[in-house]
XYZ file of C-alpha atoms in Angstrom:
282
model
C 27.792 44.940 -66.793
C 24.167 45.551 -68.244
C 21.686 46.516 -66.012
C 20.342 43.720 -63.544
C 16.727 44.893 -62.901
C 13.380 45.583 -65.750
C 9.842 47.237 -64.215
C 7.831 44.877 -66.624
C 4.842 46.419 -67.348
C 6.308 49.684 -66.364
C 5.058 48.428 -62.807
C 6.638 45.039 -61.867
C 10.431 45.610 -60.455
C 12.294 42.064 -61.240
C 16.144 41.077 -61.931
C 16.692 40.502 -65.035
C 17.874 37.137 -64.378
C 15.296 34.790 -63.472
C 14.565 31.144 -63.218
C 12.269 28.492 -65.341
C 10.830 25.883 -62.852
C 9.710 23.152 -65.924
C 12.333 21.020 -64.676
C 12.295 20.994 -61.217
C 11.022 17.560 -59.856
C 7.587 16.480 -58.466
C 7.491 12.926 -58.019
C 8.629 10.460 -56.199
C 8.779 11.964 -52.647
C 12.516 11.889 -52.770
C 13.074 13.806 -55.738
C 9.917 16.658 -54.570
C 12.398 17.234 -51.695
C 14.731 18.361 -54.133
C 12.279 20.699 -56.537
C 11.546 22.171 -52.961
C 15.057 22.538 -51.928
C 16.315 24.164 -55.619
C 13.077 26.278 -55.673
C 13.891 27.779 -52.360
C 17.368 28.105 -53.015
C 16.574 30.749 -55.998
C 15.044 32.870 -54.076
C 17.764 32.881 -51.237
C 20.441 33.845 -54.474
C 18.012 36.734 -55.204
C 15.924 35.693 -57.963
C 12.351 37.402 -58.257
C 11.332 36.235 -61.479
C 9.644 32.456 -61.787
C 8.259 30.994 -64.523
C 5.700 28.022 -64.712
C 3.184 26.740 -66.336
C -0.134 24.628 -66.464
C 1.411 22.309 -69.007
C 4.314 21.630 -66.142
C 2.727 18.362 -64.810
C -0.879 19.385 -65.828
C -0.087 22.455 -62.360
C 2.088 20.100 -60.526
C 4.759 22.774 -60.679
C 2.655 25.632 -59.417
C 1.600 23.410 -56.557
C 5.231 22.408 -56.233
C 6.284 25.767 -56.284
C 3.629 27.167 -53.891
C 5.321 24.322 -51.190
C 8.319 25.864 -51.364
C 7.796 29.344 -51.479
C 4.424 30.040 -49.726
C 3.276 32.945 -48.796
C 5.935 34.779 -51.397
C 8.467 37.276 -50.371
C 6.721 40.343 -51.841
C 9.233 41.281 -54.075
C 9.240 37.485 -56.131
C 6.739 37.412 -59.259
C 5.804 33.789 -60.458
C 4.357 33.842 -63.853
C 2.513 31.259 -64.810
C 0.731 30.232 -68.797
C -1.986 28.651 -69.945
C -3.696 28.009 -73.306
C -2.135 23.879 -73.817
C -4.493 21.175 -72.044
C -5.467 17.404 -72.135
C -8.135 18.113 -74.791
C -6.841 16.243 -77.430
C -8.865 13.167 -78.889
C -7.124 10.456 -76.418
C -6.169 12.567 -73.929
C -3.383 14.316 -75.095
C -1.951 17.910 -74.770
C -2.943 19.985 -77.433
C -3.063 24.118 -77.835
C -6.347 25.097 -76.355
C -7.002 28.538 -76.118
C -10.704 28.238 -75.897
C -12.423 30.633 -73.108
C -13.786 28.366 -70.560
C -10.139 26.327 -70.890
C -8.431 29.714 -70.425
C -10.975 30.698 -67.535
C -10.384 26.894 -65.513
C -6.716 27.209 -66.324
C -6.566 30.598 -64.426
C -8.950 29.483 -61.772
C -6.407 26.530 -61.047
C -3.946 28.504 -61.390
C -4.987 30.992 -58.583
C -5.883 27.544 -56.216
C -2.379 26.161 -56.547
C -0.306 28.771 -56.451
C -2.561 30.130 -53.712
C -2.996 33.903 -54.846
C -5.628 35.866 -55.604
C -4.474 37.843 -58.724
C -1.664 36.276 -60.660
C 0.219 39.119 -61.822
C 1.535 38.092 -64.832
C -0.355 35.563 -66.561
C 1.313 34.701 -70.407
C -0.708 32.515 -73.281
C 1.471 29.554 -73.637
C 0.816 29.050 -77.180
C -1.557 30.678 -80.182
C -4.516 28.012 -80.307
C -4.678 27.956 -83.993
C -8.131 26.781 -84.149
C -9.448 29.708 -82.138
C -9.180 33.068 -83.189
C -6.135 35.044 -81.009
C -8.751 38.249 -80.402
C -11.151 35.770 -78.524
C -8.522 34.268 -76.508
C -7.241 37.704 -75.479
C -10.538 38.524 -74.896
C -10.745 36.362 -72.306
C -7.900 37.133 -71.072
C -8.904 40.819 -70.429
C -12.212 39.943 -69.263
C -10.062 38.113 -66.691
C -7.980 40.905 -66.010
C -11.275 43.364 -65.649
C -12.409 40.711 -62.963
C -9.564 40.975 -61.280
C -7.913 37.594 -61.636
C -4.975 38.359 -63.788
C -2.747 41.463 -63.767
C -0.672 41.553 -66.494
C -0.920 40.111 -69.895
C 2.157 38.348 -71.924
C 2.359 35.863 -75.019
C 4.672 32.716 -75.865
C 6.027 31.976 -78.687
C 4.706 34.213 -81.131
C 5.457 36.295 -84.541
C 5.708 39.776 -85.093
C 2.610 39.656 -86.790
C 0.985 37.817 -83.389
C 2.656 40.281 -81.483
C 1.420 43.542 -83.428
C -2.350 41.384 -83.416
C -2.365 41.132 -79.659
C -1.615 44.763 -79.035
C -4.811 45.820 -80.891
C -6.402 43.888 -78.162
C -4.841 43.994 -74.554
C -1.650 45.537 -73.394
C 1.392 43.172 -74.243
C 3.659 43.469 -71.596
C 5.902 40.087 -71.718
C 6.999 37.864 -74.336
C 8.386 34.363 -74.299
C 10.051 33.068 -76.625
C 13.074 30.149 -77.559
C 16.111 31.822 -78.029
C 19.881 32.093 -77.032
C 23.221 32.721 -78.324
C 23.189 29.935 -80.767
C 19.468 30.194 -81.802
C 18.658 33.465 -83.476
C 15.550 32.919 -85.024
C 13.406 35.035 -83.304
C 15.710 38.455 -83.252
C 12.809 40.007 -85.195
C 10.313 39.582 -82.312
C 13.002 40.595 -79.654
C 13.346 43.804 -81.697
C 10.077 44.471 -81.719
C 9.557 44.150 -77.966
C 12.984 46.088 -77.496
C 10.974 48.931 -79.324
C 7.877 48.740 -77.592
C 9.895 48.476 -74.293
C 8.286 45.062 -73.456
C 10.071 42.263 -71.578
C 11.188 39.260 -73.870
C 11.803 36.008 -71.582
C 13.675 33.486 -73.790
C 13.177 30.160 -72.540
C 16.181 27.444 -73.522
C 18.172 30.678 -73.107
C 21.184 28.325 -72.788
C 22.020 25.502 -75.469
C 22.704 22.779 -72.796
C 25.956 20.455 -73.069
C 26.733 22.262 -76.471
C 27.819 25.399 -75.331
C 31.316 24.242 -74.548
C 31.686 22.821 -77.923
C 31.578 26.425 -79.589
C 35.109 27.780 -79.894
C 34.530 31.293 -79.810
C 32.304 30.441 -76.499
C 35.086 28.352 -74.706
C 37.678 31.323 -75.842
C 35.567 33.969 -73.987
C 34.943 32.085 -71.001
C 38.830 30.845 -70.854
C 39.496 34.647 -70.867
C 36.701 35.551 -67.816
C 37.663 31.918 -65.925
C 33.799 31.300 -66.387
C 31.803 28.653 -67.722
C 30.473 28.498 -71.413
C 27.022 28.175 -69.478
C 27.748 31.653 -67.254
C 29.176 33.197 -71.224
C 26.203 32.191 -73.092
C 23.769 34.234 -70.316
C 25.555 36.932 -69.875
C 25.527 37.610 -73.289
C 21.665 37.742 -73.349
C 21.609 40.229 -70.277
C 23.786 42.514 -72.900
C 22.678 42.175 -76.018
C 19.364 43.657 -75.369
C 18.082 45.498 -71.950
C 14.748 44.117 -72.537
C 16.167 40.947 -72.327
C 15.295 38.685 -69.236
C 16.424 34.987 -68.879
C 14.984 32.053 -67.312
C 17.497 29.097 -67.463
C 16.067 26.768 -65.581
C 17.607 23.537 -63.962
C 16.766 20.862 -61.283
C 20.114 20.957 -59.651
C 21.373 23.315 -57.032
C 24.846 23.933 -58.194
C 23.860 24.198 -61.703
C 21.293 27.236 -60.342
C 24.826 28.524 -58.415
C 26.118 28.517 -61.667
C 23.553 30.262 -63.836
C 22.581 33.022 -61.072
C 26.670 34.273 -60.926
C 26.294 34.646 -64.895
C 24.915 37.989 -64.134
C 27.912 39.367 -62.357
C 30.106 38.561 -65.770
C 31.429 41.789 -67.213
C 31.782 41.177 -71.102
C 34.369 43.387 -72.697
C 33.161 45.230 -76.112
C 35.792 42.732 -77.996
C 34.013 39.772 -75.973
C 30.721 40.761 -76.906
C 31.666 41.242 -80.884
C 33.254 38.285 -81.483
C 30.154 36.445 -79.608
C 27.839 38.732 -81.540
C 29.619 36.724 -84.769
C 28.710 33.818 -84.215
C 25.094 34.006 -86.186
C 23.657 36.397 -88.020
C 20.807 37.897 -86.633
C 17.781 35.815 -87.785
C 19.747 32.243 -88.010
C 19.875 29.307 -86.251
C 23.087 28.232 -85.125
């Protein structure tokens, strides 16, 4: 079994199995009830890694969040990103990592999730129309004033990756990936080498992981679910590696947090390793 537990940052002591709150609900009244209820649930299994985001319901899901969980054990870390807001031409979400969107983001950010300093703060996306060493500027001008603690990136290259560096100290990256989507092994080598934590986000390929034969043979053999297979293999194939399934359903959370107690054999992890080369999408 792979390590359950990564000092991100060198500082910030999380398991390495943590949860994505996108999906948990905020409206009607009814279905907040059960955001609340799965929220709280995670960190009663042990979790102490969150992830939101401003683009969640425009901070709807750090409010939601800050309901549940309010004032935070102090071992949980929520991370939250910014850098996508309704600036488009009619109103629509667009990447916008100009400074005084960055600087209201974060402000928000700290009002809804009712902190001071949010300790991890990631870019959501590179705002192509404004050049990355002025967004990370602002983001360590934040960090100077105290707002922001650590600094992490979404969705980014290796060349992003080696950019930012120059700039502030990288200590997160978020990025798609999972067993059956490869495509970014380049920039989870990179942060493997710089000992940076990589959080892939769709870590699990939902309702098509049982369709994979080699999955549904390993998870036969461990009387787990393809689901509980598919995670566990992140959690081994690199220790820098630190999920965030997320899910709006309680037993589906039951599910996903007992993936990191699955113990894949060498033969189990080679024949998974198979499946796509390195650099592929599935």
């Amino acid at each position: 079994m792979a390590a359950n537990i990564f000092h991100i940052g060198g500082e910030l002591t999380v398991g390495r199995l943590g949860f994505g709150a996108m999906h948990l609900p905020t409206e009607p009244a009814a279905e907040r009830r059960t955001g609340l209820a799965v929220a709280r649930r995670a960190v009663e299994l042990g979790i102490t890694l969150i992830d939101t985001a401003h683009l969640y319901g425009g901070g709807a899901n750090e409010e939601l969040l800050a309901e549940a969980l309010h004032p935070y054990p102090h071992d949980l870390l929520v991370t939250t990103k910014v850098g996508v807001a309704r600036t488009g031409p009619g109103g629509e979400w667009r990447l916008d990592g100009r400074p005084a969107v960055l600087r209201d983001q974060v402000d928000q950010a700290l009002r809804r999730l009712r902190v001071e300093r949010l300790e991890l703060l990631q870019l959501h996306r590179v705002d192509p129309d404004t050049p990355l060493a002025e967004q990370l500027g602002t983001l360590r001008e934040l960090q100077t004033e105290g707002k922001v603690g650590r600094i992490g990136l979404s969705e980014v290259t290796v060349d992003h990756l080696d950019q930012a560096r120059a700039v502030v100290d990288v200590v997160s990256v978020q990025n798609r990936y999972s067993l059956l989507d490869r495509e970014h092994e380049p920039v989870l080598r990179a942060c493997e080498a710089a000992g940076i934590a990589f959080l892939p986000w769709r870590p699990v390929a939902h309702g098509t992981s049982g369709a994979h034969a080699e999955i549904a043979a390993v998870a036969d053999d461990l009387g787990a679910t393809p689901t509980q297979v598919a995670l566990a293999w992140l959690l081994a194939h690199s220790r820098v590696i630190c999920p965030i399934p997320g899910t709006a359903r309680v037993d589906h959370l039951e599910e996903n947090v007992a993936a990191a107690e699955l113990d894949l054999s060498p033969a189990q992890l080679a024949r998974l390793d198979g499946m796509s080369a390195p650099g592929s999408v599935a």
